[in-house]
Coordinates of C-alpha atoms and ligand atoms in Angstrom, one line a residue:
M296 CA 0.1 0.3 0.1
S297 CA 1.4 3.4 -0.9
E298 CA 2.1 6.1 1.6
P299 CA -1.1 7.9 2.4
F300 CA 0.5 10.9 3.5
D301 CA 3.1 13.5 1.9
T302 CA 4.1 15.2 5.1
V303 CA 3.5 14.6 8.6
I304 CA 4.2 17.5 11.2
H305 CA 4.7 16.0 14.7
S306 CA 5.7 16.9 18.2
G307 CA 4.4 20.3 17.6
L308 CA 2.1 22.8 19.8
I309 CA -0.5 23.2 17.3
A310 CA -2.0 26.9 17.5
T311 CA -5.4 27.8 16.1
A312 CA -7.5 30.9 16.6
D313 CA -9.2 29.1 19.6
Q314 CA -7.4 26.8 20.9
Q315 CA -3.7 25.3 21.3
F316 CA -2.6 21.6 22.1
K317 CA 0.4 19.0 21.5
G318 CA -0.5 17.1 18.2
D319 CA 0.8 16.0 14.9
L320 CA -0.7 17.1 11.6
A321 CA -0.8 15.2 8.1
I322 CA -0.6 16.5 4.7
K323 CA -1.5 15.0 1.2
D324 CA -1.6 16.8 -2.2
G325 CA -1.2 20.1 -0.4
R326 CA -4.0 19.9 1.5
I327 CA -4.3 18.9 5.7
V328 CA -6.2 15.6 6.0
A329 CA -5.6 14.9 9.6
V330 CA -5.2 16.3 12.9
A331 CA -4.2 14.0 16.1
E332 CA -2.3 13.5 19.1
Q333 CA -0.3 11.1 16.9
I334 CA 0.1 10.5 13.4
A335 CA 2.3 7.7 12.0
G336 CA 4.0 7.5 8.6
G337 CA 4.4 10.2 6.2
A338 CA 6.9 10.5 3.2
R339 CA 8.4 13.2 4.5
R340 CA 8.3 13.7 8.5
I341 CA 9.2 16.9 9.9
D342 CA 9.6 17.2 13.7
A343 CA 8.5 20.3 15.0
G344 CA 10.4 20.0 18.5
G345 CA 8.0 21.3 20.6
R346 CA 7.6 24.5 18.6
I347 CA 4.5 26.3 17.7
V348 CA 2.6 25.0 14.5
M349 CA 0.1 27.6 13.5
P350 CA -1.5 28.8 10.2
G351 CA 0.9 30.3 7.7
G352 CA 0.0 34.0 7.4
I353 CA -2.2 36.0 5.3
E354 CA -1.0 39.3 4.3
A355 CA -4.0 41.2 3.6
H356 CA -2.5 44.5 2.6
A357 CA 0.5 44.9 0.7
H358 CA 1.4 46.9 -2.4
I359 CA 3.4 44.8 -4.8
A360 CA 4.4 45.6 -8.1
Q361 CA 2.0 48.5 -8.1
E362 CA 2.3 52.0 -9.8
S363 CA 1.2 55.0 -7.4
A364 CA -1.3 57.1 -8.8
A365 CA 1.7 59.5 -9.7
G366 CA 3.4 56.6 -11.3
V367 CA 6.0 55.7 -9.1
M368 CA 6.5 51.8 -9.1
T369 CA 7.2 49.7 -5.9
A370 CA 10.4 48.2 -5.2
D371 CA 9.2 44.9 -5.0
D372 CA 7.7 43.0 -7.8
Y373 CA 5.7 39.8 -7.0
Y374 CA 8.8 37.7 -6.8
S375 CA 10.9 39.7 -3.9
G376 CA 7.5 40.8 -2.1
S377 CA 6.5 37.2 -1.9
V378 CA 9.8 36.0 -0.9
S379 CA 9.8 39.1 1.9
A380 CA 6.5 37.9 2.9
A381 CA 7.4 34.0 3.0
F382 CA 10.4 34.7 5.2
G383 CA 8.3 36.6 7.4
G384 CA 5.8 33.8 8.0
N385 CA 3.2 34.3 5.5
S386 CA 1.8 31.5 3.1
S387 CA -0.2 33.9 1.1
F388 CA -1.4 37.3 0.4
I389 CA -3.6 39.9 -0.9
P390 CA -2.1 42.8 -2.6
F391 CA -3.9 45.6 -4.5
A392 CA -4.3 45.6 -8.2
A393 CA -5.0 49.3 -8.9
Q394 CA -7.0 50.6 -11.6
H395 CA -5.6 54.1 -12.8
R396 CA -8.1 56.7 -14.5
G397 CA -8.6 55.7 -18.0
Q398 CA -7.8 51.9 -17.8
S399 CA -10.4 49.5 -17.6
I400 CA -10.7 46.8 -15.2
D401 CA -9.8 44.1 -17.5
E402 CA -6.8 45.5 -18.5
V403 CA -5.5 46.2 -14.9
L404 CA -6.1 42.5 -13.9
A405 CA -4.6 41.4 -17.0
N406 CA -1.3 43.3 -16.1
Y407 CA -1.5 42.0 -12.5
D408 CA -2.0 38.5 -13.6
V409 CA 1.5 38.7 -15.6
R410 CA 2.8 40.4 -12.5
G411 CA 1.6 38.1 -10.1
A412 CA 2.6 34.9 -12.0
R413 CA 6.0 35.4 -10.4
S414 CA 5.0 35.0 -6.6
V415 CA 6.5 32.2 -4.8
I416 CA 3.4 32.0 -2.2
D417 CA -0.2 32.2 -3.3
Y418 CA -2.1 35.6 -3.8
S419 CA -5.0 37.3 -4.5
Y420 CA -6.1 40.9 -5.4
H421 CA -8.0 43.5 -4.1
L422 CA -9.0 45.8 -6.6
I423 CA -8.6 49.6 -6.2
V424 CA -11.2 51.4 -8.2
S425 CA -10.5 54.8 -9.2
D426 CA -12.4 55.6 -12.2
P427 CA -15.9 54.0 -11.7
T428 CA -17.5 54.6 -15.3
E429 CA -20.9 53.0 -16.1
D430 CA -18.9 50.3 -17.9
V431 CA -16.7 50.1 -14.8
L432 CA -19.5 49.7 -12.5
Y433 CA -21.9 47.4 -14.1
D434 CA -20.0 45.2 -16.4
Q435 CA -16.2 45.1 -15.6
L436 CA -16.4 44.8 -11.5
P437 CA -18.9 42.2 -11.7
R438 CA -16.4 40.4 -14.0
A439 CA -13.9 40.6 -11.5
F440 CA -16.1 39.7 -9.0
A441 CA -17.0 36.5 -10.8
R442 CA -13.5 35.3 -10.9
G443 CA -13.4 35.6 -7.1
I444 CA -11.9 39.1 -6.6
T445 CA -14.5 39.9 -4.4
S446 CA -13.2 43.0 -2.6
F447 CA -12.8 46.7 -3.9
K448 CA -10.8 49.3 -2.5
V449 CA -11.6 53.3 -2.7
F450 CA -10.1 56.5 -1.2
T451 CA -11.3 59.5 0.4
T452 CA -8.4 61.6 -0.5
Y453 CA -5.4 61.9 -3.3
D454 CA -6.6 63.6 -6.2
L455 CA -6.1 60.9 -8.9
L456 CA -7.9 58.6 -6.3
N457 CA -10.4 60.3 -4.4
L458 CA -14.0 59.3 -5.4
G459 CA -15.8 61.6 -3.2
D460 CA -18.8 60.7 -1.1
A461 CA -21.4 59.9 -4.1
G462 CA -18.6 57.8 -6.2
M463 CA -18.3 55.8 -2.9
L464 CA -21.8 55.2 -2.6
D465 CA -22.0 53.9 -6.4
I466 CA -19.2 51.5 -5.4
L467 CA -20.9 50.4 -2.3
T468 CA -23.9 49.7 -4.1
V469 CA -22.3 47.6 -6.6
A470 CA -20.5 45.6 -4.0
R471 CA -23.8 45.3 -2.1
E472 CA -25.0 43.6 -5.4
H473 CA -22.4 40.8 -5.7
G474 CA -21.5 40.6 -2.2
A475 CA -18.0 42.6 -2.6
I476 CA -16.5 43.9 0.9
T477 CA -15.2 47.7 0.2
M478 CA -12.3 48.6 1.7
V479 CA -11.4 52.3 2.2
H480 CA -8.5 54.6 3.1
C481 CA -10.2 57.4 5.5
E482 CA -8.6 60.8 5.4
N483 CA -10.5 64.1 5.2
D484 CA -9.1 65.3 1.9
A485 CA -10.3 68.9 2.5
M486 CA -8.5 69.1 5.9
V487 CA -5.3 67.6 4.4
K488 CA -5.1 69.9 1.6
W489 CA -5.8 73.2 4.3
M490 CA -3.0 71.9 6.2
N491 CA -0.9 71.8 3.4
R492 CA -1.3 75.3 2.3
Q493 CA -1.0 76.5 6.2
L494 CA 2.5 74.8 6.1
A495 CA 3.6 75.5 2.5
V496 CA 2.9 79.4 2.9
R497 CA 5.4 79.3 6.0
G498 CA 7.9 77.5 4.0
L499 CA 7.5 74.3 6.5
T500 CA 7.9 71.4 4.3
A501 CA 10.7 68.9 6.0
P502 CA 9.7 65.6 6.3
K503 CA 8.3 66.2 9.7
Y504 CA 5.5 68.2 8.7
H505 CA 4.1 65.5 7.0
A506 CA 2.9 64.3 10.1
V507 CA 1.4 67.5 11.0
S508 CA -0.4 67.6 7.8
R509 CA -2.4 64.6 8.4
P510 CA -4.0 65.2 11.6
A511 CA -5.7 62.4 13.5
L512 CA -9.2 64.5 13.3
A513 CA -8.7 64.0 9.6
E514 CA -9.1 60.4 10.1
E515 CA -11.7 60.4 12.6
E516 CA -14.1 62.3 10.5
A517 CA -13.2 60.1 7.6
I518 CA -13.6 57.0 9.3
N519 CA -17.1 58.0 10.5
R520 CA -18.5 59.2 7.1
A521 CA -17.3 56.3 5.2
I522 CA -19.1 54.0 7.8
Q523 CA -22.4 56.2 7.6
L524 CA -22.0 56.0 3.9
A525 CA -21.9 51.9 3.9
K526 CA -24.7 51.9 6.5
L527 CA -26.9 53.8 4.1
V528 CA -26.6 50.8 1.4
D529 CA -26.3 48.2 4.3
T530 CA -23.3 46.9 3.0
P531 CA -19.9 46.0 4.4
L532 CA -17.1 48.1 5.0
F533 CA -13.4 47.5 5.8
I534 CA -11.2 50.1 7.1
V535 CA -7.9 50.0 6.3
H536 CA -4.8 51.1 8.6
V537 CA -7.0 52.8 11.5
S538 CA -4.2 54.7 12.9
T539 CA -6.1 56.8 16.0
P540 CA -7.5 56.2 19.0
G541 CA -10.7 58.2 17.8
G542 CA -10.8 56.2 14.6
A543 CA -10.6 52.9 16.2
E544 CA -13.1 54.0 19.1
I545 CA -15.7 55.0 16.0
V546 CA -15.3 51.8 14.7
R547 CA -15.6 49.8 18.1
R548 CA -18.8 51.5 18.6
E549 CA -20.3 50.9 15.3
K550 CA -19.3 47.2 15.4
F551 CA -21.1 46.9 18.6
N552 CA -24.3 48.4 17.2
G553 CA -23.9 45.7 14.5
A554 CA -22.8 47.6 11.3
K555 CA -21.2 45.0 8.7
L556 CA -17.9 46.7 9.4
F557 CA -14.2 45.2 10.0
A558 CA -11.1 47.2 10.2
E559 CA -7.2 46.6 10.5
T560 CA -4.2 48.6 12.2
C561 CA -0.6 48.1 11.2
P562 CA 2.6 47.6 13.1
Q563 CA 3.9 51.0 12.5
Y564 CA 1.4 52.2 14.4
L565 CA 2.2 50.4 17.1
A566 CA 5.8 50.7 16.5
L567 CA 6.9 54.2 15.6
T568 CA 6.0 57.7 16.1
R569 CA 6.3 61.0 14.6
E570 CA 9.6 61.4 16.3
A571 CA 11.0 58.9 13.5
L572 CA 10.1 61.8 10.9
D573 CA 12.0 64.4 12.7
R574 CA 15.7 62.6 12.1
P575 CA 18.3 64.8 10.4
G576 CA 18.4 65.7 6.8
M577 CA 16.0 63.6 5.0
E578 CA 16.1 60.5 7.1
G579 CA 12.5 61.1 8.2
A580 CA 11.3 60.6 4.8
K581 CA 11.6 57.1 5.2
F582 CA 9.0 57.1 7.9
I583 CA 6.6 58.9 5.6
C584 CA 3.5 57.0 5.5
S585 CA -0.3 58.0 5.3
P586 CA -2.1 58.0 7.7
P587 CA 1.0 59.1 9.5
V588 CA 2.7 57.3 12.7
R589 CA 1.7 59.4 15.7
D590 CA 2.6 59.3 19.4
H591 CA 2.9 56.7 22.5
E592 CA -0.5 57.5 23.6
T593 CA -1.7 56.5 20.2
Q594 CA 0.3 53.5 20.6
D595 CA -1.1 52.5 24.0
A596 CA -4.7 53.0 22.8
L597 CA -3.9 51.0 19.5
W598 CA -2.7 47.7 21.5
H599 CA -5.7 48.1 23.7
H600 CA -7.9 47.9 20.6
V601 CA -6.0 44.9 19.3
A602 CA -6.3 42.9 22.5
Q603 CA -9.8 44.1 22.7
G604 CA -11.1 42.9 19.2
T605 CA -11.6 46.1 17.6
F606 CA -9.2 44.8 14.8
E607 CA -9.9 41.9 12.7
S608 CA -6.1 42.0 11.5
V609 CA -3.0 43.9 11.8
S610 CA -1.7 43.8 8.2
S611 CA 1.5 45.6 7.2
D612 CA 0.5 48.2 4.5
H613 CA 4.0 47.0 2.7
A614 CA 4.5 50.0 0.6
P615 CA 8.0 49.9 -0.5
Y616 CA 9.7 52.7 -2.0
R617 CA 13.5 53.1 -1.9
A618 CA 14.8 56.0 -0.3
D619 CA 16.3 57.3 -3.6
E620 CA 15.1 58.7 -7.1
S621 CA 13.4 55.5 -7.8
G622 CA 11.2 55.6 -4.9
K623 CA 10.9 58.1 -1.9
F624 CA 13.0 61.0 -3.8
G625 CA 11.4 60.7 -7.5
A626 CA 10.6 64.6 -7.1
G627 CA 14.2 65.4 -5.7
L628 CA 16.4 64.4 -3.1
D629 CA 15.2 67.6 -0.9
A630 CA 11.5 67.2 -2.3
P631 CA 8.9 69.0 0.1
Y632 CA 7.1 66.4 2.1
P633 CA 4.0 66.6 -0.1
K634 CA 6.2 65.3 -3.2
I635 CA 7.8 62.3 -1.4
A636 CA 6.2 59.0 -1.9
N637 CA 4.4 57.6 0.8
G638 CA 4.9 54.5 2.4
M639 CA 7.0 52.0 3.9
P640 CA 8.1 48.1 3.8
G641 CA 7.4 45.6 6.9
I642 CA 6.0 42.6 4.8
A643 CA 8.8 40.4 6.7
M644 CA 8.1 42.4 10.2
R645 CA 4.3 42.4 10.4
L646 CA 4.5 38.7 12.2
P647 CA 7.4 38.5 14.2
Y648 CA 6.8 42.2 15.3
L649 CA 3.1 41.4 16.4
F650 CA 4.4 37.9 18.0
S651 CA 7.3 39.5 19.9
E652 CA 5.4 42.9 21.2
G653 CA 2.0 40.9 21.2
V654 CA 2.3 37.7 22.7
V655 CA 5.8 37.8 24.2
A656 CA 5.2 40.9 25.7
G657 CA 1.7 39.4 26.9
R658 CA -0.6 41.8 25.3
I659 CA -2.0 39.1 23.4
T660 CA -3.0 35.4 23.5
L661 CA -1.3 33.0 21.1
E662 CA -5.1 32.2 19.9
Q663 CA -5.4 36.1 19.3
F664 CA -2.0 36.1 17.1
V665 CA -3.2 33.4 14.9
A666 CA -6.8 35.1 14.3
L667 CA -5.0 38.6 13.6
S668 CA -2.2 37.1 11.5
A669 CA -4.4 34.7 9.3
T670 CA -7.8 33.6 10.4
N671 CA -10.0 36.6 10.5
A672 CA -8.5 37.6 7.0
A673 CA -9.5 34.4 5.6
K674 CA -13.1 35.0 6.8
T675 CA -12.9 38.8 6.3
F676 CA -11.8 38.3 2.7
G677 CA -13.4 34.9 1.7
C678 CA -10.2 32.8 1.6
T679 CA -12.0 29.6 2.1
A680 CA -9.4 27.2 1.9
K681 CA -6.8 29.3 4.2
G682 CA -5.8 30.6 7.4
R683 CA -6.9 27.5 9.7
I684 CA -5.7 24.2 10.6
A685 CA -8.1 21.4 10.0
P686 CA -8.9 18.6 7.4
G687 CA -9.5 20.2 3.9
M688 CA -7.7 23.3 4.4
D689 CA -4.6 24.2 2.3
A690 CA -1.6 23.2 4.3
D691 CA -0.5 26.7 4.4
L692 CA 1.6 26.8 7.9
A693 CA 4.4 28.3 9.7
I694 CA 6.5 26.6 12.6
W695 CA 7.7 29.4 14.7
D696 CA 10.6 29.2 17.5
P697 CA 8.9 31.1 20.2
E698 CA 12.1 32.0 22.0
E699 CA 14.4 32.9 19.4
G700 CA 15.9 36.3 19.8
W701 CA 17.0 38.3 17.1
T702 CA 17.7 41.8 16.0
A703 CA 15.9 43.3 12.8
T704 CA 18.5 44.0 10.1
L705 CA 17.5 44.9 6.3
A706 CA 19.2 41.9 5.3
D707 CA 16.5 40.0 7.3
Q708 CA 13.7 41.2 5.4
H709 CA 14.7 39.8 1.7
D710 CA 12.9 42.4 0.1
N711 CA 14.1 44.9 -2.7
M712 CA 14.7 47.7 -0.3
D713 CA 17.4 49.7 0.6
Y714 CA 16.1 50.4 4.5
T715 CA 13.6 48.9 7.1
P716 CA 11.8 50.9 9.4
F717 CA 12.5 48.7 11.9
E718 CA 16.2 48.5 11.9
G719 CA 17.7 47.6 15.1
M720 CA 14.7 46.5 17.1
R721 CA 14.8 43.4 19.3
I722 CA 12.5 40.9 18.4
T723 CA 11.9 37.3 20.2
G724 CA 10.1 34.6 18.3
K725 CA 10.9 33.7 14.6
P726 CA 9.2 31.7 11.9
K727 CA 11.7 28.7 11.0
L728 CA 9.4 26.8 8.4
V729 CA 6.7 28.1 6.1
L730 CA 4.7 25.9 4.3
N731 CA 2.4 27.3 1.3
R732 CA 0.0 24.2 -0.2
G733 CA 2.3 21.5 1.9
A734 CA 5.6 22.5 0.1
V735 CA 8.4 24.1 2.4
I736 CA 9.1 27.4 1.0
V737 CA 11.2 28.8 3.5
E738 CA 13.6 26.5 6.4
E739 CA 15.8 27.4 8.8
G740 CA 16.7 30.9 6.9
A741 CA 16.5 29.5 3.5
L742 CA 14.1 30.1 0.5
K743 CA 13.2 26.6 -0.7
A744 CA 10.6 28.0 -3.3
L745 CA 10.8 28.4 -6.8
E746 CA 9.7 31.6 -8.7
G747 CA 6.3 31.3 -9.9
Q748 CA 5.0 28.1 -7.6
G749 CA 2.3 30.4 -6.0
R750 CA -1.1 30.3 -7.3
F751 CA -3.9 32.8 -7.9
F752 CA -6.8 31.9 -5.6
G753 CA -10.2 33.5 -6.2
R754 CA -12.3 34.3 -2.9
A755 CA -15.9 34.3 -1.7
P756 CA -17.6 37.0 -0.4
A757 CA -17.0 38.1 3.3
D758 CA -18.5 35.9 6.4
L759 CA -21.1 38.4 7.6
R760 CA -22.9 35.7 10.0
V761 CA -22.4 37.7 13.3
R762 CA -23.0 41.3 11.4
K763 CA -26.4 41.9 10.9
G764 CA -26.2 45.4 9.6
V765 CA -28.5 48.3 10.1
A766 CA -31.8 48.4 8.2
L767 CA -32.5 51.8 7.3
P768 CA -36.4 52.7 6.7
E769 CA -35.3 55.2 3.7
F770 CA -33.2 52.6 1.9
D771 CA -35.4 49.8 1.0
P772 CA -34.9 49.3 -2.5
A773 CA -37.7 46.9 -3.2
R774 CA -40.2 49.3 -1.4
N775 CA -38.5 52.7 -2.1
F776 CA -37.0 52.3 -5.7
G777 CA -39.8 49.4 -6.8
V778 CA -36.5 47.3 -8.1
E779 CA -33.3 46.2 -6.6
L780 CA -30.8 48.9 -7.5
R781 CA -29.1 48.8 -10.8
R782 CA -27.7 51.4 -13.1
Ligands
LIG46 ZN1 -2.0 50.6 1.7

């Protein structure tokens, strides 16, 4: 009789989003087929040696091989970006496929399919919509949805991306019809522009003024507004990169009241403050991202929200622009802050940072870590075969040494960047072995994956079972419009 299992991982501490137990698991044809106290056999036996066996991370917010609206290409393509993600304990990711004005969605996806083919881990896309023409709304988005691209992203700021409230309502309404979830970048555009003018007329354009120019209130106002827009048409909303206690409070309250609402924060808002932007010369430019990093009180408040369940995920928002003319300084090495590319890298640091400062520091449990790193993203973004350890699920796994101490350096990132904002940070805990569909992709600091072995995966709609939504009497398409909303 042939060997029933391709791989057996034994003697591990298996951690899921709701329990941890000593046990073994068996893999066949890329999927988990058994989980038990002891499993014999296996063509390959991997001794976890008491270390933690958990679902491989799902990175749900990353900018990979993406041109910004201003035309600057990220430093990481799907090869380097996925390699960096894998070293950081991720088995899959969902970067953005970005529509620029004038482009059709079909063209966008065709471009990203070529780019994505280089990935070493499984991938899907969130679709950024910046030009919601009639054809996009009623023909192209439904086609994208039909191939499993079930999340759209919109912006409330940036001139080339901002759809305005009415544009957002149009997208939300299309999303409603198809069961898609809409992600939104929340900052009040007028507040940011007004602050920019106040600073510019006074010649205050050094990197540190970036943080001044984007007040916490701008985020809070836009988060509140986006939630109310989504409630009007009763459709799920995902607030990306929440960076303020006020924003997090609004999310918590609206979730408590039943809104179809999801949210994330990112390690940079937990780990860094605006003091980083005040480094000498243009060093501060490396820490420019939007919304900006804030202060110590904000860090404490956001950690509290992470621990209390306000956020489904902690995502990296990996937006890699090198500190040279190819990235941050496309407008010159002494560019004023509004012309410096926004974003910082961190896809390899998301999970080690969250494990070290979360689990090891005692702020969250190991189960919460699994939920925040993989399981919740799978539920929110419809990755039905990923993010859990159970028979039938993809064998996307990471084995972590919870005790290994190390200091973050650029070399550990395995990306195409020339800096890491986490340089010199002391970390406890490290992913030692990472698998994607049963194939070992990283082992003891060495890449084992081949370019292009990752696969695109289509996704289902968000799991809304505990989110009933808010029924408004004024918005009842069947009653008030006579028909379900369409064009
Ligand atoms: Zn982002």
